[in-house]
Each structure stands twice: as structure tokens, then as C-alpha cells.
Amino acid sequence: MMDRNLGRILAGTLFVLGLAVVALWVRFAGGPELLEGIARMNPGYALLLVGLTVLCVVLRFVRWQFLLRRLHVRVPTRRSLSIYLASLAGIATPAYVGEAIRSVFLRRAFGAPVTTTLAAWVAERLMDFVAIALLGGAALTGSPVVVGAVLVAALAVAVMRSKEGTLRSRAVLLPTLGLTILAWFPATLVIGVAAHALGVPVGMLEGMRVFSAATFGGGLSLMPAGMGTTGTFAILQLQGLGIDLREAVTVVSVFRLATAGITLAVGGAFLLAELRLTRARTPSAEEHFDNIAGEYLDQFAPHIWDLLLARKTALLCSALPAPGPASTGLDLGCGLGRQAIALRERGYHVIGLDPAHNLLRHAQRAGLPTVTASGLQLPFADGSIDFVYTVGVLHHLVGPGWQEAACREVSRVLRPGGAFVIHETNPRNPLFRLYMGYLFPVLRSIDEGIERWIDAERWSQVDAMQLERVEYFTFLPDFLPRALLKAVLPLERWLERSSMRRYSVHYMAVLRKPLVSPDAEGRLRSGVAADARV
């Protein structure tokens, strides 16, 4: 109740302050004439301005998630996005220090160390200054801003490299700077687009320079949301380009409304929501899948489900022994049981195992024999299963050593010579890794953004099992429309046969449990060697 009341007070305060700031700006910037000038803008440009701001925020969130992961803070992407958007209300505080509230939220929701997440926030602020300075300098060759940008960049790198931890490495610094430049680039276009929409002669490069100088100056002023400084800097810059004062004020009004205005509105709304959710308990992986059981099939279009089912079933059959009445297989993490049912239709005797009760109910109704259990403790005797397969499951085992423990359990229950077939998402392709790690968990509820992806080469190092082969397959994205499917399938088949196959979306790894245990094999080899010496 206290959090809810506090949220209402904060949201109400932000709303009242926002209205007051807008009213004062309109009053002193021309009143009705200003509103008339804004009203003549084409609505299509308004959507474009909103889109540029949204793109900037989305890319900055991707950068935030990237920094958190490099600092070994793994939190569900959807909740992290909510916390990030809530912290945007902090731009209404001096020097934007209120944005640091995201560290408090992450601590209360997930136990993330405040000092660690604050280091990520400081790194963000430093990179923002560097990127804005570089973009402003790039817009005007030979500008003193270029010199300033280089100096600020050197200072930022020196400060970040002086910190202990993973922020020091180039593998973090360079992608962070790249993401920051990519994020702020659409925002630098706002002034040029606003001017064009209002018929004011300001080029895009000039608009980028004005945006960079105004944002840089507003940030250095430490004023909340750059109030009274960012707009003033921008107006003076536009006047320096020969723009009439009234037109400059109108352009800057649209610019501030499309950036700070939208950011504050979104931040205030999510802050209210986040204050209500902060104390909510994060569900376990089993609870997560139980919660989404009713919408599981809605995650992909039917033609994508059918395509993946057919491809994966065919590959599984190529890796498994011929079906027989005495052969028993285990679908580890069977979910709805569609893969196991498809194999049973081909004559295989398969048991489905999953810790999510609600998912198993769907499988049971389809006639699949199931067991409710965890892959970390398989309820089967040693050497009692002929083959085990798992489809898109192991990356959900995110605890320390869980993936290795699951493999040991599989090896324990497999009969000697039994196969362990693994289907996983391939993290080798950077585009798929970006999509699956940062965007997919927001668009779909199957993944949470905390998964630990497994490179195919890792399976050559599994204890007590030997890697037989790896096959790479599928390149098509899960959002491909049905109308395009037939046209692009030949291209996918060609890619799967080419040298690019290692960058596919999925792979299948086939592991085999030796007929003789490693210890026994070692003793046997020692005995053979002794006999040879004799």
C-alpha cells in the first residue's frame, strides 16, 4: 500500500510539474502563436519524431542489458525493460541522478548489487557524452567539437578502464561505444526533421550539430531534463544559422516535446507501475513455463511450428536407432509433447519428462506417457534408457553447473552405446544472438533473457560421452510470413550446405555413451600395453 501511494504521489507530481513546465514554456515562447506554428506541422512528421525517440530509447536499453550481462547481472528482459523505462523519469532530477533508481529496483527485485549496476549506469553516462560529441563533430568537419569529443572519449575510457571488473576490456568498451553512437544517431535527426516539418530551412547535418551542442550543454548544466539550458542552446544555435527567433523557438519546442516530453511521460507511467511490482517474487523456470502454458502455441505462427517440427523430427530420426518394441527413449523437457508424439507416430517408444505441470497436462491429453521431474534428477535407474533427446531446453538451465549436471544425469541413465541428441539455438551468429538475447524475450514469453546459450563446440568436452557429429540447420527467422516460406526455403537449404552453415539458427549435436566406461577402457588399455611388453 505504501509503494502504491508513493507511486501515485510521484506520478502526480511529475504530471503537475510537466504541465507547469509546458505552460510556462508556451507562455514565454509566444503563446497562441507558438501553438499555431506547431499545429501546422504534418501529423506524419509527428509519428516520425516519436519513432526516432523510441528507437533511441530501445537501443539504449539494449546497451544497458549488454552492460549488465558483462557485469554478470542476468535479469529477465521484460522486467529489466520495465525498470529501465521507469528510471527515465529520473531525467527530471539534477544531473539526471534520479535515473540511478534502476539500481534500487534491480536490488529489490533480483538482489543485484547496487555498486555493480551503478557502475553500468556511470559507464552509460560517460559513453553518452562521448557519442553525442562525436556525432556533433562528425556533422561539421573541422569543428572544435571534434577535438572536444576526442578529449572526452579519452577521459571516459581512462575512467572506465580504471574500474575493476569487466568494464575495463575492449570487448566491452568498443561495443558499448558503438551501441551508444547507434542509439543517439536517430535522436540527432530530430531537430532537422522538426525543422523540415515546419518548413524551416535547417539541413540534417546542421540539425545534428545543433542537437549535439544543445544536449551537451544541457547535460553539463546539471539542470533537470536540461531545463532552461538545452532549449536555449538550441535556439541560439539556430539563430546563428540565420533562423528567425520565432521559427527557432517553434522548432526547439517540437524538438523538446518529441524528446524530453515523451521520455518523461513514458518514465512517469512505468515508474508508477514499477513501484507496484518491485516487491513481486520472480517465478522459477518451472513456474514461468506453467504460467505461459495456455499461450505456448501462440508464440509462433502455425506454419513456423509445423516447419520446425518436421525438420527437427527428421533430424532426430537420422540420429536415433531404428524404432523397436524393446527400445525406450526420453524426451527431456518435452513441453507440450509435440516432438515425442511425432516420434511415437513413427514407431518410437518415448516418455516425456518436464518439471512444468501445466505443460504436461497438454501432453497427457494427447496420449503421451509423462513424468513430472527435473532434468537435474532423473527418476530412472542407471543404464535404463536407450536414447535421450532434448529440444531447446538446456539453455534454460541457468544455475551454476546445471547444464553439466543435466548431462551427467543423462549419461547415468543411458545404456552403454546409447545416444544423447541435443537441439539448441546456435549463438555463433551475432545477428541471431542479438535477436534471441535482447529482442526475442520482449516479443515472446518463452524466453526470459537470462538463458545461457551453448556453442556446439562445447559438446566435445562433455564427460563420459563422445561427440559424434554436429549438424547446423535453419536460417529463416521465426517471424517469416507464410506467403514467403516456399520462395525462401531453397535459399535456406543452400545455406545449410554452404560454408555459412555454422552460422545457422539451430544445430543438432549427437553424443554417444561409450560401450565401455572411461575407467574400464583405461584399465583395459593398460592391461593390453602390459601384455604387449611381456
CSV table of C-alpha atoms in Angstrom, one decimal, residues 76 95 120 129-130 138 151 173 175 183 196 214 223 235 264 283 286 309 320 322 361 408 424 451 453 461 474 497 522:
chain,number,residue,atom,x,y,z
A,76,PRO,CA,14.6,-11.2,-17.1
A,95,ALA,CA,22.3,15.8,-13.3
A,120,ALA,CA,26.9,0.3,-15.6
A,129,PHE,CA,28.8,12.3,-23.7
A,130,VAL,CA,31.4,10.7,-26.0
A,138,ALA,CA,31.1,14.3,-37.5
A,151,LEU,CA,39.3,14.5,-25.2
A,173,LEU,CA,34.2,-0.6,-24.3
A,175,PRO,CA,30.6,-2.5,-28.4
A,183,ALA,CA,21.4,4.8,-30.2
A,196,HIS,CA,11.7,20.3,-42.2
A,214,ALA,CA,22.4,21.8,-27.1
A,223,MET,CA,19.7,21.1,-14.7
A,235,ILE,CA,17.7,28.4,-30.1
A,264,LEU,CA,9.2,11.9,-19.1
A,283,PRO,CA,9.0,-17.1,-10.7
A,286,GLU,CA,9.2,-24.2,-13.9
A,309,LEU,CA,8.6,-29.9,-36.0
A,320,LEU,CA,18.4,-42.3,-33.4
A,322,ALA,CA,15.6,-47.8,-35.7
A,361,ARG,CA,-1.3,-31.7,-19.0
A,408,ARG,CA,25.8,-36.2,-16.1
A,424,GLU,CA,19.9,-26.0,-29.4
A,451,GLU,CA,19.2,-18.1,-20.9
A,453,TRP,CA,23.4,-20.3,-24.9
A,461,GLN,CA,34.1,-31.6,-23.8
A,474,THR,CA,17.6,-23.4,-40.4
A,497,ARG,CA,25.1,-27.0,-47.4
A,522,GLY,CA,41.7,-47.0,-19.3
